[in-house]
């Protein structure tokens, strides 16, 4: 008896499709690491990738070679070299730019942003943390909670990051002393409580030697919590999305033929269902959802009209990108927004906001105008006045007339046309924006 090779091919194809389908269903956790210089951020992520077997053979060979040539970990493998890719980073042994790494386990996909610890690179941390669900704040167990720790924690709270991990690193250098760990945890919680950061998990570890990074360590018998990877795999982020306030910024109007007119975009918050009444802003015109169309996938069978059979869904939720078809022919274009009529965002041309200045050129001319980009909407704006500047090291407020690189302030902004926005605390996608210098085209 000879097995049919076509059956084996069919089984292999089915297995691959099942694997891809399972991989597609995994949720994604975006996280950042922050800490003072030489606290071990890059080493921790490198160790996480190494111990979870997520490195290719050529990467391992290059890592061992570079560790001997330019490493800063003595006889150990220098895991930081996996992330510190810039020549200056390797020479100085520090992180300068944001480095992103992608990996996945059987439970979840991860995007890690390794952000710099220097105060002069505050804007880099803001960039890396603007889309993060979780922040890992590293402290050196020999130094405890220091000024940089407080600064990074404050920035994480400013960015609306809801989940924090306090990673007390280099526990091997204090003989895994339980009292040292508990004292650091007490200091950190005393600082985070007034900031409203309730979801804080504290883990003692040694990034260089791998204790409590992927596997629980025998050297911390007094610690009964999870390892870092176990926590990252299981932390619940499903409630991070705002499922209450439906907001659909229109990105593109799809008109492929006379029989179809749909509005393309991403559901940034809330849930929309077929039959729901929606209101278009700023016109206030109302209609109902006739169809919700998913993006076309080549693997989905098509009908005789070329439309995917399974493209229509009954509802959509964040962060899905869909096309909404309305029952009425109302005029809606890019930059406008579809919402539920009984749940409207703020609509206006003036608002107060926290601003992180990221431009080399100072903001000192009150008459200068900028482009403001919020969701799919772009308009001209100017900064009316600065309420106060925040010292990110001491949290003190001070009156200023100009903003310089990496400074953070509360300001009042006036726009040329109305925006549709929510408070950042309740809805990050509609409560955030960027300013663009119209002359240099750089993000200010």
CSV table of C-alpha atoms in Angstrom, one decimal:
chain,number,residue,atom,x,y,z
A,1,UNK,CA,0.0,0.0,0.0
A,2,UNK,CA,1.3,3.4,-0.9
A,3,UNK,CA,0.0,6.6,0.6
A,4,UNK,CA,-1.4,9.2,-1.7
A,5,UNK,CA,1.0,12.1,-1.8
A,6,UNK,CA,-1.9,14.5,-2.6
A,7,UNK,CA,-3.5,13.5,0.8
A,8,UNK,CA,-0.3,14.4,2.6
A,9,UNK,CA,-0.1,17.8,0.7
A,10,UNK,CA,-3.8,18.4,1.7
A,11,UNK,CA,-3.1,17.6,5.3
A,12,UNK,CA,0.0,19.8,5.4
A,13,UNK,CA,-2.0,22.7,3.8
A,14,UNK,CA,-4.8,22.2,6.3
A,15,UNK,CA,-2.2,22.3,9.2
A,16,UNK,CA,-0.7,25.5,7.8
A,17,UNK,CA,-4.0,27.2,7.4
A,18,UNK,CA,-5.0,26.1,10.9
A,19,UNK,CA,-1.8,27.6,12.3
A,20,UNK,CA,-2.2,30.8,10.4
A,21,UNK,CA,-5.8,31.1,11.5
A,22,UNK,CA,-4.8,30.6,15.2
A,23,UNK,CA,-2.0,33.1,14.8
A,24,UNK,CA,-4.4,35.6,13.3
A,25,UNK,CA,-6.7,35.3,16.3
A,26,UNK,CA,-4.0,36.2,18.9
A,27,UNK,CA,-4.3,39.6,20.5
A,28,UNK,CA,-1.5,42.1,20.5
A,29,UNK,CA,0.2,43.7,23.4
A,30,UNK,CA,2.2,46.9,22.8
A,31,UNK,CA,4.6,47.8,25.6
A,32,UNK,CA,7.5,50.1,26.3
A,33,UNK,CA,10.5,49.8,28.6
A,34,UNK,CA,11.7,52.9,30.5
A,35,UNK,CA,14.3,53.5,33.2
A,36,UNK,CA,17.5,55.3,34.1
A,37,UNK,CA,20.7,54.9,32.1
A,38,UNK,CA,22.3,51.5,32.7
A,39,UNK,CA,19.2,50.1,34.5
A,40,UNK,CA,19.2,47.2,32.0
A,41,UNK,CA,16.2,48.0,29.7
A,42,UNK,CA,17.9,46.7,26.5
A,43,UNK,CA,19.4,43.7,28.4
A,44,UNK,CA,16.0,42.8,29.7
A,45,UNK,CA,14.3,42.7,26.3
A,46,UNK,CA,17.3,40.9,24.8
A,47,UNK,CA,17.1,38.3,27.6
A,48,UNK,CA,13.3,38.0,27.0
A,49,UNK,CA,13.9,37.2,23.3
A,50,UNK,CA,16.8,34.9,24.0
A,51,UNK,CA,15.1,32.8,26.8
A,52,UNK,CA,11.8,32.6,24.9
A,53,UNK,CA,13.7,31.0,21.9
A,54,UNK,CA,12.6,33.8,19.6
A,55,UNK,CA,16.0,34.4,17.9
A,56,UNK,CA,17.3,33.0,14.6
A,57,UNK,CA,20.5,31.1,14.5
A,58,UNK,CA,22.4,33.8,12.6
A,59,UNK,CA,21.2,36.3,15.2
A,60,UNK,CA,22.6,34.1,18.0
A,61,UNK,CA,26.0,33.8,16.2
A,62,UNK,CA,26.2,37.5,15.6
A,63,UNK,CA,25.2,38.2,19.2
A,64,UNK,CA,27.9,36.0,20.6
A,65,UNK,CA,30.5,37.5,18.3
A,66,UNK,CA,29.5,41.1,19.0
A,67,UNK,CA,29.4,40.4,22.8
A,68,UNK,CA,33.1,39.5,22.7
A,69,UNK,CA,34.0,42.4,20.4
A,70,UNK,CA,31.9,45.4,21.7
A,71,UNK,CA,29.9,44.0,24.6
A,72,UNK,CA,29.7,45.6,28.1
A,73,UNK,CA,28.7,42.5,30.1
A,74,UNK,CA,32.1,40.9,30.8
A,75,UNK,CA,32.0,37.2,30.3
A,76,UNK,CA,28.2,37.2,29.8
A,77,UNK,CA,26.4,37.5,26.5
A,78,UNK,CA,25.5,41.2,26.1
A,79,UNK,CA,21.8,40.9,25.3
A,80,UNK,CA,21.5,44.7,25.0
A,81,UNK,CA,23.2,44.5,21.6
A,82,UNK,CA,20.0,43.0,20.2
A,83,UNK,CA,18.4,46.4,20.5
A,84,UNK,CA,21.2,49.0,20.6
A,85,UNK,CA,21.7,49.0,16.9
A,86,UNK,CA,23.2,52.5,16.4
A,87,UNK,CA,26.9,52.8,16.5
A,88,UNK,CA,26.8,55.5,19.1
A,89,UNK,CA,24.6,53.3,21.3
A,90,UNK,CA,27.1,50.5,21.2
A,91,UNK,CA,30.0,52.8,21.9
A,92,UNK,CA,28.4,54.5,24.9
A,93,UNK,CA,26.4,51.5,26.1
A,94,UNK,CA,23.2,53.4,26.2
A,95,UNK,CA,19.9,53.7,24.2
A,96,UNK,CA,19.5,56.8,22.1
A,97,UNK,CA,16.6,56.2,19.7
A,98,UNK,CA,13.5,54.1,20.1
A,99,UNK,CA,14.1,50.5,19.1
A,100,UNK,CA,11.1,48.3,18.2
A,101,UNK,CA,11.1,44.5,18.5
A,102,UNK,CA,8.4,42.1,17.4
A,103,UNK,CA,7.9,38.6,18.7
A,104,UNK,CA,5.0,36.2,19.7
A,105,UNK,CA,4.3,33.3,21.9
A,106,UNK,CA,1.6,30.7,21.8
A,107,UNK,CA,-0.7,33.1,23.6
A,108,UNK,CA,0.0,36.6,22.3
A,109,UNK,CA,1.9,38.9,19.9
A,110,UNK,CA,4.1,41.6,21.3
A,111,UNK,CA,5.5,44.9,20.0
A,112,UNK,CA,8.2,46.2,22.4
A,113,UNK,CA,9.5,49.8,22.3
A,114,UNK,CA,12.9,50.2,24.0
A,115,UNK,CA,12.9,53.9,24.9
A,116,UNK,CA,15.9,56.0,26.0
A,117,UNK,CA,16.4,56.9,29.7
A,118,UNK,CA,18.0,60.3,29.3
A,119,UNK,CA,15.9,63.4,30.0
A,120,UNK,CA,17.1,64.9,26.7
A,121,UNK,CA,15.4,62.1,24.9
A,122,UNK,CA,12.0,62.6,26.5
A,123,UNK,CA,10.4,63.1,23.1
A,124,UNK,CA,11.6,59.6,22.1
A,125,UNK,CA,9.8,58.1,25.1
A,126,UNK,CA,6.7,60.0,24.2
A,127,UNK,CA,6.8,58.6,20.7
A,128,UNK,CA,7.4,55.0,21.8
A,129,UNK,CA,4.7,55.2,24.5
A,130,UNK,CA,1.9,57.0,22.6
A,131,UNK,CA,0.5,53.6,21.4
A,132,UNK,CA,1.5,51.4,24.3
A,133,UNK,CA,-0.8,49.3,26.5
A,134,UNK,CA,1.7,48.7,29.2
A,135,UNK,CA,5.0,50.2,30.5
A,136,UNK,CA,7.8,48.3,32.2
A,137,UNK,CA,9.6,50.8,34.5
A,138,UNK,CA,13.0,49.4,35.4
A,139,UNK,CA,14.9,50.4,38.6
A,140,UNK,CA,18.3,49.3,39.8
A,141,UNK,CA,17.9,47.4,43.1
A,142,UNK,CA,21.0,49.2,44.4
A,143,UNK,CA,19.6,52.7,43.7
A,144,UNK,CA,15.9,52.2,44.3
A,145,UNK,CA,13.3,54.8,43.1
A,146,UNK,CA,15.2,57.8,41.7
A,147,UNK,CA,14.3,61.0,39.9
A,148,UNK,CA,14.3,59.3,36.4
A,149,UNK,CA,12.0,56.6,37.8
A,150,UNK,CA,9.5,59.3,38.8
A,151,UNK,CA,9.9,61.1,35.5
A,152,UNK,CA,9.2,58.0,33.4
A,153,UNK,CA,6.2,57.0,35.6
A,154,UNK,CA,4.7,60.5,35.3
A,155,UNK,CA,5.2,60.4,31.5
A,156,UNK,CA,3.5,57.0,31.4
A,157,UNK,CA,0.5,58.4,33.4
A,158,UNK,CA,0.4,61.4,31.0
A,159,UNK,CA,0.2,59.1,28.0
A,160,UNK,CA,-2.7,57.2,29.6
A,161,UNK,CA,-0.9,53.9,29.9
A,162,UNK,CA,-3.1,51.8,32.3
A,163,UNK,CA,-0.8,48.9,33.1
A,164,UNK,CA,2.6,49.3,34.8
A,165,UNK,CA,5.2,46.8,35.7
A,166,UNK,CA,7.9,47.8,38.2
A,167,UNK,CA,10.9,45.6,37.3
A,168,UNK,CA,13.4,45.7,40.1
A,169,UNK,CA,16.5,44.7,38.2
A,170,UNK,CA,20.0,43.5,39.2
A,171,UNK,CA,18.7,41.7,42.3
A,172,UNK,CA,21.7,39.4,42.0
A,173,UNK,CA,23.9,42.4,43.1
A,174,UNK,CA,22.0,42.7,46.4
A,175,UNK,CA,21.9,38.9,47.0
A,176,UNK,CA,18.1,38.7,46.2
A,177,UNK,CA,17.3,40.5,49.5
A,178,UNK,CA,13.6,40.5,50.1
A,179,UNK,CA,13.7,43.7,52.2
A,180,UNK,CA,15.4,45.7,49.5
A,181,UNK,CA,12.7,44.7,47.0
A,182,UNK,CA,9.8,45.5,49.5
A,183,UNK,CA,11.3,48.9,50.3
A,184,UNK,CA,11.6,49.9,46.7
A,185,UNK,CA,8.0,48.7,46.0
A,186,UNK,CA,6.7,50.8,49.0
A,187,UNK,CA,8.5,53.9,47.7
A,188,UNK,CA,7.1,53.4,44.2
A,189,UNK,CA,3.5,52.8,45.2
A,190,UNK,CA,3.7,56.0,47.4
A,191,UNK,CA,4.5,57.9,44.2
A,192,UNK,CA,2.0,56.2,41.8
A,193,UNK,CA,-1.1,56.4,44.1
A,194,UNK,CA,-1.6,60.2,43.6
A,195,UNK,CA,-1.1,59.8,39.9
A,196,UNK,CA,-4.1,57.4,39.8
A,197,UNK,CA,-2.1,54.5,38.6
A,198,UNK,CA,-3.8,51.5,40.3
A,199,UNK,CA,-2.7,48.6,38.0
A,200,UNK,CA,0.9,48.2,39.1
A,201,UNK,CA,2.7,44.8,39.3
A,202,UNK,CA,6.1,44.5,40.9
A,203,UNK,CA,8.6,41.8,39.9
A,204,UNK,CA,12.1,41.2,41.3
A,205,UNK,CA,14.5,40.0,38.5
A,206,UNK,CA,18.0,39.8,37.1
A,207,UNK,CA,17.9,40.6,33.4
A,208,UNK,CA,21.6,39.6,32.9
A,209,UNK,CA,21.2,36.2,34.6
A,210,UNK,CA,17.6,35.5,33.6
A,211,UNK,CA,15.9,35.3,37.0
A,212,UNK,CA,12.1,35.8,36.8
A,213,UNK,CA,12.3,36.9,33.2
A,214,UNK,CA,10.9,33.9,31.4
A,215,UNK,CA,11.0,31.3,34.2
A,216,UNK,CA,10.4,31.7,37.9
A,217,UNK,CA,13.7,31.8,39.8
A,218,UNK,CA,14.7,29.5,42.7
A,219,UNK,CA,16.7,32.5,44.1
A,220,UNK,CA,13.5,34.4,45.1
A,221,UNK,CA,11.5,31.8,47.1
A,222,UNK,CA,9.8,34.7,48.9
A,223,UNK,CA,8.3,36.0,45.7
A,224,UNK,CA,5.0,34.3,44.8
A,225,UNK,CA,4.1,36.3,41.7
A,226,UNK,CA,4.5,35.5,38.0
A,227,UNK,CA,7.6,35.8,35.9
A,228,UNK,CA,7.7,38.8,33.6
A,229,UNK,CA,6.8,36.8,30.4
A,230,UNK,CA,4.0,35.0,32.2
A,231,UNK,CA,2.5,38.3,33.3
A,232,UNK,CA,2.9,39.8,29.8
A,233,UNK,CA,1.1,36.8,28.3
A,234,UNK,CA,-1.9,37.0,30.6
A,235,UNK,CA,-2.4,40.7,31.5
A,236,UNK,CA,-5.9,41.7,30.5
A,237,UNK,CA,-6.1,44.5,28.0
A,238,UNK,CA,-9.5,43.9,26.6
A,239,UNK,CA,-11.0,46.8,28.6
A,240,UNK,CA,-8.4,49.3,27.4
A,241,UNK,CA,-10.6,50.1,24.3
A,242,UNK,CA,-13.5,52.5,24.8
A,243,UNK,CA,-16.5,50.4,23.8
A,244,UNK,CA,-19.0,53.0,24.9
A,245,UNK,CA,-18.5,56.1,22.6
A,246,UNK,CA,-18.8,55.2,18.9
A,247,UNK,CA,-16.4,57.3,16.9
A,248,UNK,CA,-15.7,56.6,13.2
A,249,UNK,CA,-13.4,59.2,11.5
A,250,UNK,CA,-14.0,59.0,7.8
A,251,UNK,CA,-10.7,58.3,5.9
A,252,UNK,CA,-11.9,57.7,2.4
A,253,UNK,CA,-15.2,57.6,0.4
A,254,UNK,CA,-15.3,54.5,-1.7
A,255,UNK,CA,-17.3,54.8,-5.0
A,256,UNK,CA,-16.2,51.9,-7.2
A,257,UNK,CA,-19.4,51.9,-9.3
A,258,UNK,CA,-22.9,53.4,-9.4
A,259,UNK,CA,-24.3,50.8,-7.1
A,260,UNK,CA,-21.9,51.3,-4.1
A,261,UNK,CA,-21.0,54.2,-1.9
A,262,UNK,CA,-19.3,53.5,1.4
A,263,UNK,CA,-17.3,55.4,4.0
A,264,UNK,CA,-13.9,53.8,4.8
A,265,UNK,CA,-12.1,54.2,8.1
A,266,UNK,CA,-11.2,52.7,11.5
A,267,UNK,CA,-13.6,52.3,14.4
A,268,UNK,CA,-11.4,54.0,17.0
A,269,UNK,CA,-13.9,53.5,19.8
A,270,UNK,CA,-17.4,52.2,20.6
A,271,UNK,CA,-19.4,49.5,18.7
A,272,UNK,CA,-21.5,50.0,15.6
A,273,UNK,CA,-24.2,47.6,14.3
A,274,UNK,CA,-26.2,47.2,11.2
A,275,UNK,CA,-29.4,49.3,11.7
A,276,UNK,CA,-27.8,51.8,14.1
A,277,UNK,CA,-28.7,55.4,13.6
A,278,UNK,CA,-25.6,57.6,13.0
A,279,UNK,CA,-25.0,61.3,12.9
A,280,UNK,CA,-22.4,62.9,10.5
A,281,UNK,CA,-20.3,65.7,12.0
A,282,UNK,CA,-20.1,68.6,11.5
A,283,UNK,CA,-23.3,68.7,9.3
A,284,UNK,CA,-25.5,66.9,11.8
A,285,UNK,CA,-27.2,64.9,9.0
A,286,UNK,CA,-28.6,61.5,10.2
A,287,UNK,CA,-28.9,58.1,8.6
A,288,UNK,CA,-28.8,54.4,9.4
A,289,UNK,CA,-26.2,51.7,8.9
A,290,UNK,CA,-27.2,49.6,5.9
A,291,UNK,CA,-24.1,47.4,5.7
A,292,UNK,CA,-20.7,47.0,7.4
A,293,UNK,CA,-18.1,45.7,5.0
A,294,UNK,CA,-14.8,44.1,6.1
A,295,UNK,CA,-11.6,44.7,4.0
A,296,UNK,CA,-11.4,42.3,1.1
A,297,UNK,CA,-9.1,39.2,1.7
A,298,UNK,CA,-7.9,37.3,-1.4
A,299,UNK,CA,-8.5,34.0,0.4
A,300,UNK,CA,-12.2,34.7,0.8
A,301,UNK,CA,-14.4,33.3,-2.0
A,302,UNK,CA,-16.1,35.9,-4.2
A,303,UNK,CA,-19.6,36.2,-5.6
A,304,UNK,CA,-20.3,36.8,-9.3
A,305,UNK,CA,-20.0,40.6,-8.7
A,306,UNK,CA,-16.5,40.2,-7.3
A,307,UNK,CA,-17.5,41.0,-3.7
A,308,UNK,CA,-16.3,38.7,-0.9
A,309,UNK,CA,-19.1,36.4,0.3
A,310,UNK,CA,-18.1,36.8,3.9
A,311,UNK,CA,-17.3,40.5,3.7
A,312,UNK,CA,-20.5,41.6,5.4
A,313,UNK,CA,-20.6,41.7,9.2
A,314,UNK,CA,-23.3,42.6,11.7
A,315,UNK,CA,-21.2,44.8,13.9
A,316,UNK,CA,-17.7,46.3,14.1
A,317,UNK,CA,-15.5,47.4,17.1
A,318,UNK,CA,-12.1,48.9,17.7
A,319,UNK,CA,-9.5,48.7,16.2
A,320,UNK,CA,-11.2,47.2,13.1
A,321,UNK,CA,-11.0,49.0,9.7
A,322,UNK,CA,-14.3,48.7,7.8
A,323,UNK,CA,-16.5,50.4,5.2
A,324,UNK,CA,-19.9,51.7,6.4
A,325,UNK,CA,-22.7,51.9,3.9
A,326,UNK,CA,-25.6,54.2,4.8
A,327,UNK,CA,-29.3,54.0,3.9
A,328,UNK,CA,-29.4,57.6,2.8
A,329,UNK,CA,-27.2,59.6,0.4
A,330,UNK,CA,-25.8,62.2,2.8
A,331,UNK,CA,-22.6,64.2,2.1
A,332,UNK,CA,-19.7,63.0,4.1
A,333,UNK,CA,-16.0,63.3,3.3
A,334,UNK,CA,-12.6,62.7,4.7
A,335,UNK,CA,-11.9,64.4,8.0
A,336,UNK,CA,-15.6,64.2,9.1
A,337,UNK,CA,-16.9,61.8,11.7
A,338,UNK,CA,-19.8,59.3,12.1
A,339,UNK,CA,-21.1,59.0,15.7
A,340,UNK,CA,-24.3,57.9,17.5
A,341,UNK,CA,-26.6,60.9,17.7
A,342,UNK,CA,-27.3,60.3,21.4
A,343,UNK,CA,-23.5,60.2,22.2
A,344,UNK,CA,-21.7,63.2,20.7
A,345,UNK,CA,-18.1,64.2,21.2
A,346,UNK,CA,-17.1,67.8,22.0
A,347,UNK,CA,-17.2,70.0,18.9
A,348,UNK,CA,-15.3,73.2,19.0
A,349,UNK,CA,-12.4,75.4,17.9
A,350,UNK,CA,-10.8,76.0,21.3
A,351,UNK,CA,-9.5,73.6,23.9
A,352,UNK,CA,-6.9,73.1,26.6
A,353,UNK,CA,-4.4,70.3,26.3
A,354,UNK,CA,-1.1,69.0,27.6
A,355,UNK,CA,1.6,69.5,25.0
A,356,UNK,CA,5.0,67.8,24.6
A,357,UNK,CA,7.3,70.0,22.6
A,358,UNK,CA,9.3,67.8,20.2
A,359,UNK,CA,10.9,70.4,17.8
A,360,UNK,CA,14.4,71.7,17.9
A,361,UNK,CA,13.0,75.1,17.2
A,362,UNK,CA,11.4,76.6,20.3
A,363,UNK,CA,7.7,77.7,20.4
A,364,UNK,CA,8.1,81.4,21.3
A,365,UNK,CA,6.0,83.1,18.6
A,366,UNK,CA,2.3,83.4,19.6
A,367,UNK,CA,1.4,84.5,16.1
A,368,UNK,CA,2.9,81.4,14.4
A,369,UNK,CA,0.3,78.9,13.0
A,370,UNK,CA,0.7,75.1,12.8
A,371,UNK,CA,-1.1,72.3,11.1
A,372,UNK,CA,-3.0,70.2,13.6
A,373,UNK,CA,-3.7,66.6,12.7
A,374,UNK,CA,-6.3,64.8,14.7
A,375,UNK,CA,-7.7,61.4,13.6
A,376,UNK,CA,-8.3,62.0,9.8
A,377,UNK,CA,-8.8,65.8,10.2
A,378,UNK,CA,-6.2,68.4,9.4
A,379,UNK,CA,-6.6,72.1,10.1
A,380,UNK,CA,-4.6,75.3,10.9
A,381,UNK,CA,-4.2,76.3,14.5
A,382,UNK,CA,-2.2,78.6,16.8
A,383,UNK,CA,-1.3,78.4,20.5
A,384,UNK,CA,-3.2,81.1,22.3
A,385,UNK,CA,-1.2,81.0,25.5
A,386,UNK,CA,0.7,78.7,27.9
A,387,UNK,CA,-1.0,78.1,31.2
A,388,UNK,CA,2.1,76.5,32.9
A,389,UNK,CA,5.1,74.3,32.3
A,390,UNK,CA,5.6,71.1,34.2
A,391,UNK,CA,9.0,70.1,35.5
A,392,UNK,CA,9.0,66.4,34.8
A,393,UNK,CA,11.5,65.7,37.6
A,394,UNK,CA,9.8,67.6,40.4
A,395,UNK,CA,6.2,67.9,39.1
A,396,UNK,CA,6.3,71.6,39.9
A,397,UNK,CA,4.4,74.2,37.7
A,398,UNK,CA,6.0,77.4,36.4
A,399,UNK,CA,4.9,80.3,34.3
A,400,UNK,CA,6.7,80.5,30.9
A,401,UNK,CA,6.3,82.3,27.6
A,402,UNK,CA,8.1,79.8,25.4
A,403,UNK,CA,8.4,76.0,25.0
A,404,UNK,CA,11.7,74.3,24.2
A,405,UNK,CA,12.7,70.8,23.1
A,406,UNK,CA,11.4,68.0,25.5
A,407,UNK,CA,9.4,70.4,27.6
A,408,UNK,CA,5.8,69.7,28.7
A,409,UNK,CA,3.1,72.3,29.3
A,410,UNK,CA,-0.6,72.9,29.5
A,411,UNK,CA,-1.7,75.2,26.7
A,412,UNK,CA,-4.8,76.6,25.1
A,413,UNK,CA,-5.2,76.0,21.3
A,414,UNK,CA,-7.5,77.6,18.8
A,415,UNK,CA,-8.2,76.0,15.4
A,416,UNK,CA,-9.4,77.3,12.1
A,417,UNK,CA,-12.3,74.8,11.8
A,418,UNK,CA,-14.2,72.8,14.4
A,419,UNK,CA,-12.7,69.5,15.7
A,420,UNK,CA,-14.6,66.5,17.1
A,421,UNK,CA,-12.8,65.3,20.2
A,422,UNK,CA,-13.1,63.7,23.6
A,423,UNK,CA,-11.1,63.9,26.9
A,424,UNK,CA,-7.9,62.0,26.4
A,425,UNK,CA,-8.5,60.1,29.7
A,426,UNK,CA,-11.7,58.5,28.2
A,427,UNK,CA,-10.8,58.2,24.5
A,428,UNK,CA,-7.1,58.3,23.5
A,429,UNK,CA,-7.6,58.2,19.7
A,430,UNK,CA,-9.9,61.2,19.6
A,431,UNK,CA,-8.2,63.1,22.5
A,432,UNK,CA,-4.8,63.1,20.9
A,433,UNK,CA,-3.2,65.0,18.0
A,434,UNK,CA,0.1,66.2,16.6
A,435,UNK,CA,1.2,69.7,15.5
A,436,UNK,CA,3.2,70.1,12.3
A,437,UNK,CA,5.4,73.0,11.5
A,438,UNK,CA,4.1,74.3,8.1
A,439,UNK,CA,7.6,75.5,7.0
A,440,UNK,CA,9.8,72.5,7.9
A,441,UNK,CA,7.0,69.9,7.9
A,442,UNK,CA,8.5,68.4,11.1
A,443,UNK,CA,6.3,67.2,14.0
A,444,UNK,CA,6.4,69.9,16.6
